[in-house]
């Protein structure tokens, strides 16, 4: 099994853990996460999943994205302290996904495009 297939299999396994979350987020809709619960993310033709774990230095957010079924998966990892956020976007202006931490909760929200 190739590395790409392994990463995609892991992403879909994580997505099945959070299968009750539904499909994509609508504009300005927010969804709170629990640790290890996966959330589907869609940015135009780029999609994937995000989840977090509680670590001593903060909440470790792992996002895996790929373009279509044949795109190379990319994994983005960030550690969020209370009040911090991570923004994900694509150059084709398909909107932005914001993953934010407020206290002990993590929220995934899709919003409009980024501006400079």
mmCIF file of C-alpha atoms in Angstrom:
data_model
loop_
_atom_site.group_PDB
_atom_site.id
_atom_site.type_symbol
_atom_site.label_atom_id
_atom_site.label_comp_id
_atom_site.label_asym_id
_atom_site.label_seq_id
_atom_site.Cartn_x
_atom_site.Cartn_y
_atom_site.Cartn_z
ATOM 1 C CA UNK A 1 0.000 0.000 0.000
ATOM 2 C CA UNK A 2 1.413 3.407 -0.968
ATOM 3 C CA UNK A 3 1.922 6.236 1.511
ATOM 4 C CA UNK A 4 -0.886 8.171 -0.194
ATOM 5 C CA UNK A 5 -3.266 5.246 0.189
ATOM 6 C CA UNK A 6 -2.270 4.819 3.824
ATOM 7 C CA UNK A 7 -2.881 8.494 4.595
ATOM 8 C CA UNK A 8 -6.239 8.454 2.807
ATOM 9 C CA UNK A 9 -7.264 5.265 4.627
ATOM 10 C CA UNK A 10 -6.357 6.879 7.960
ATOM 11 C CA UNK A 11 -8.293 10.033 7.062
ATOM 12 C CA UNK A 12 -11.393 8.073 6.099
ATOM 13 C CA UNK A 13 -11.109 5.961 9.253
ATOM 14 C CA UNK A 14 -11.046 9.137 11.334
ATOM 15 C CA UNK A 15 -13.985 10.475 9.344
ATOM 16 C CA UNK A 16 -15.977 7.352 10.158
ATOM 17 C CA UNK A 17 -15.375 8.012 13.868
ATOM 18 C CA UNK A 18 -17.222 11.277 13.423
ATOM 19 C CA UNK A 19 -19.774 10.017 10.891
ATOM 20 C CA UNK A 20 -22.620 11.626 12.827
ATOM 21 C CA UNK A 21 -21.229 15.065 11.977
ATOM 22 C CA UNK A 22 -22.803 15.231 8.538
ATOM 23 C CA UNK A 23 -21.218 16.382 5.311
ATOM 24 C CA UNK A 24 -19.778 19.834 4.713
ATOM 25 C CA UNK A 25 -20.213 22.943 6.787
ATOM 26 C CA UNK A 26 -22.482 25.637 5.361
ATOM 27 C CA UNK A 27 -21.442 29.270 5.191
ATOM 28 C CA UNK A 28 -20.961 30.730 8.671
ATOM 29 C CA UNK A 29 -22.076 27.455 10.287
ATOM 30 C CA UNK A 30 -19.942 26.341 13.239
ATOM 31 C CA UNK A 31 -19.543 22.880 14.723
ATOM 32 C CA UNK A 32 -17.907 22.144 18.070
ATOM 33 C CA UNK A 33 -15.629 19.114 18.239
ATOM 34 C CA UNK A 34 -14.724 16.653 20.953
ATOM 35 C CA UNK A 35 -11.230 15.132 21.172
ATOM 36 C CA UNK A 36 -10.559 12.554 18.408
ATOM 37 C CA UNK A 37 -13.917 13.369 16.729
ATOM 38 C CA UNK A 38 -13.327 13.984 13.023
ATOM 39 C CA UNK A 39 -14.948 16.825 11.084
ATOM 40 C CA UNK A 40 -15.225 16.825 7.297
ATOM 41 C CA UNK A 41 -13.777 19.890 5.587
ATOM 42 C CA UNK A 42 -14.562 21.036 2.047
ATOM 43 C CA UNK A 43 -12.826 23.901 0.254
ATOM 44 C CA UNK A 44 -14.018 23.655 -3.334
ATOM 45 C CA UNK A 45 -12.345 20.619 -4.885
ATOM 46 C CA UNK A 46 -10.048 20.203 -1.855
ATOM 47 C CA UNK A 47 -11.496 18.170 1.006
ATOM 48 C CA UNK A 48 -10.460 16.113 4.009
ATOM 49 C CA UNK A 49 -10.879 15.828 7.759
ATOM 50 C CA UNK A 50 -9.713 17.563 10.946
ATOM 51 C CA UNK A 51 -9.537 16.292 14.526
ATOM 52 C CA UNK A 52 -7.721 17.247 17.708
ATOM 53 C CA UNK A 53 -6.116 15.643 20.733
ATOM 54 C CA UNK A 54 -5.447 17.165 24.145
ATOM 55 C CA UNK A 55 -1.695 17.501 24.735
ATOM 56 C CA UNK A 56 0.252 19.038 27.660
ATOM 57 C CA UNK A 57 1.271 22.060 25.530
ATOM 58 C CA UNK A 58 -2.179 22.686 23.961
ATOM 59 C CA UNK A 59 -4.759 21.116 21.677
ATOM 60 C CA UNK A 60 -3.026 19.376 18.747
ATOM 61 C CA UNK A 61 -5.178 19.877 15.634
ATOM 62 C CA UNK A 62 -4.457 17.552 12.694
ATOM 63 C CA UNK A 63 -5.963 18.355 9.288
ATOM 64 C CA UNK A 64 -5.500 16.119 6.236
ATOM 65 C CA UNK A 65 -6.583 17.509 2.856
ATOM 66 C CA UNK A 66 -6.368 16.316 -0.760
ATOM 67 C CA UNK A 67 -7.602 17.551 -4.125
ATOM 68 C CA UNK A 68 -10.077 14.999 -5.470
ATOM 69 C CA UNK A 69 -9.357 11.298 -5.217
ATOM 70 C CA UNK A 70 -6.039 11.443 -7.065
ATOM 71 C CA UNK A 71 -4.495 14.462 -5.317
ATOM 72 C CA UNK A 72 -1.545 14.100 -2.990
ATOM 73 C CA UNK A 73 -2.757 14.336 0.621
ATOM 74 C CA UNK A 74 -1.291 17.125 2.740
ATOM 75 C CA UNK A 75 -1.263 17.028 6.528
ATOM 76 C CA UNK A 76 -1.309 20.263 8.526
ATOM 77 C CA UNK A 77 -0.643 20.108 12.280
ATOM 78 C CA UNK A 78 -1.012 22.992 14.721
ATOM 79 C CA UNK A 79 -1.088 23.279 18.498
ATOM 80 C CA UNK A 80 -3.692 25.755 19.706
ATOM 81 C CA UNK A 81 -3.658 27.519 23.075
ATOM 82 C CA UNK A 82 -6.901 29.095 24.353
ATOM 83 C CA UNK A 83 -7.921 31.978 22.077
ATOM 84 C CA UNK A 84 -5.852 30.854 19.086
ATOM 85 C CA UNK A 85 -7.077 29.813 15.646
ATOM 86 C CA UNK A 86 -5.844 28.254 12.422
ATOM 87 C CA UNK A 87 -7.155 29.299 9.005
ATOM 88 C CA UNK A 88 -7.224 27.002 5.975
ATOM 89 C CA UNK A 89 -7.861 28.278 2.457
ATOM 90 C CA UNK A 90 -7.078 27.525 -1.167
ATOM 91 C CA UNK A 91 -5.895 29.875 -3.932
ATOM 92 C CA UNK A 92 -9.139 29.386 -5.892
ATOM 93 C CA UNK A 93 -11.101 31.463 -3.339
ATOM 94 C CA UNK A 94 -13.491 28.634 -2.325
ATOM 95 C CA UNK A 95 -13.813 30.111 1.150
ATOM 96 C CA UNK A 96 -11.947 29.617 4.386
ATOM 97 C CA UNK A 97 -12.186 27.076 7.183
ATOM 98 C CA UNK A 98 -11.386 28.424 10.629
ATOM 99 C CA UNK A 99 -10.448 26.045 13.445
ATOM 100 C CA UNK A 100 -10.470 27.931 16.735
ATOM 101 C CA UNK A 101 -9.992 27.146 20.402
ATOM 102 C CA UNK A 102 -11.942 28.992 23.077
ATOM 103 C CA UNK A 103 -11.147 27.660 26.535
ATOM 104 C CA UNK A 104 -11.747 23.914 26.458
ATOM 105 C CA UNK A 105 -13.706 23.846 23.192
ATOM 106 C CA UNK A 106 -12.628 23.631 19.555
ATOM 107 C CA UNK A 107 -14.880 24.921 16.784
ATOM 108 C CA UNK A 108 -14.672 24.348 13.029
ATOM 109 C CA UNK A 109 -16.370 27.031 10.947
ATOM 110 C CA UNK A 110 -16.493 27.710 7.222
ATOM 111 C CA UNK A 111 -16.595 31.375 6.268
ATOM 112 C CA UNK A 112 -16.082 33.604 3.233
ATOM 113 C CA UNK A 113 -12.815 34.234 1.461
ATOM 114 C CA UNK A 114 -9.738 35.670 3.157
ATOM 115 C CA UNK A 115 -8.846 39.289 2.542
ATOM 116 C CA UNK A 116 -5.413 40.905 2.749
#
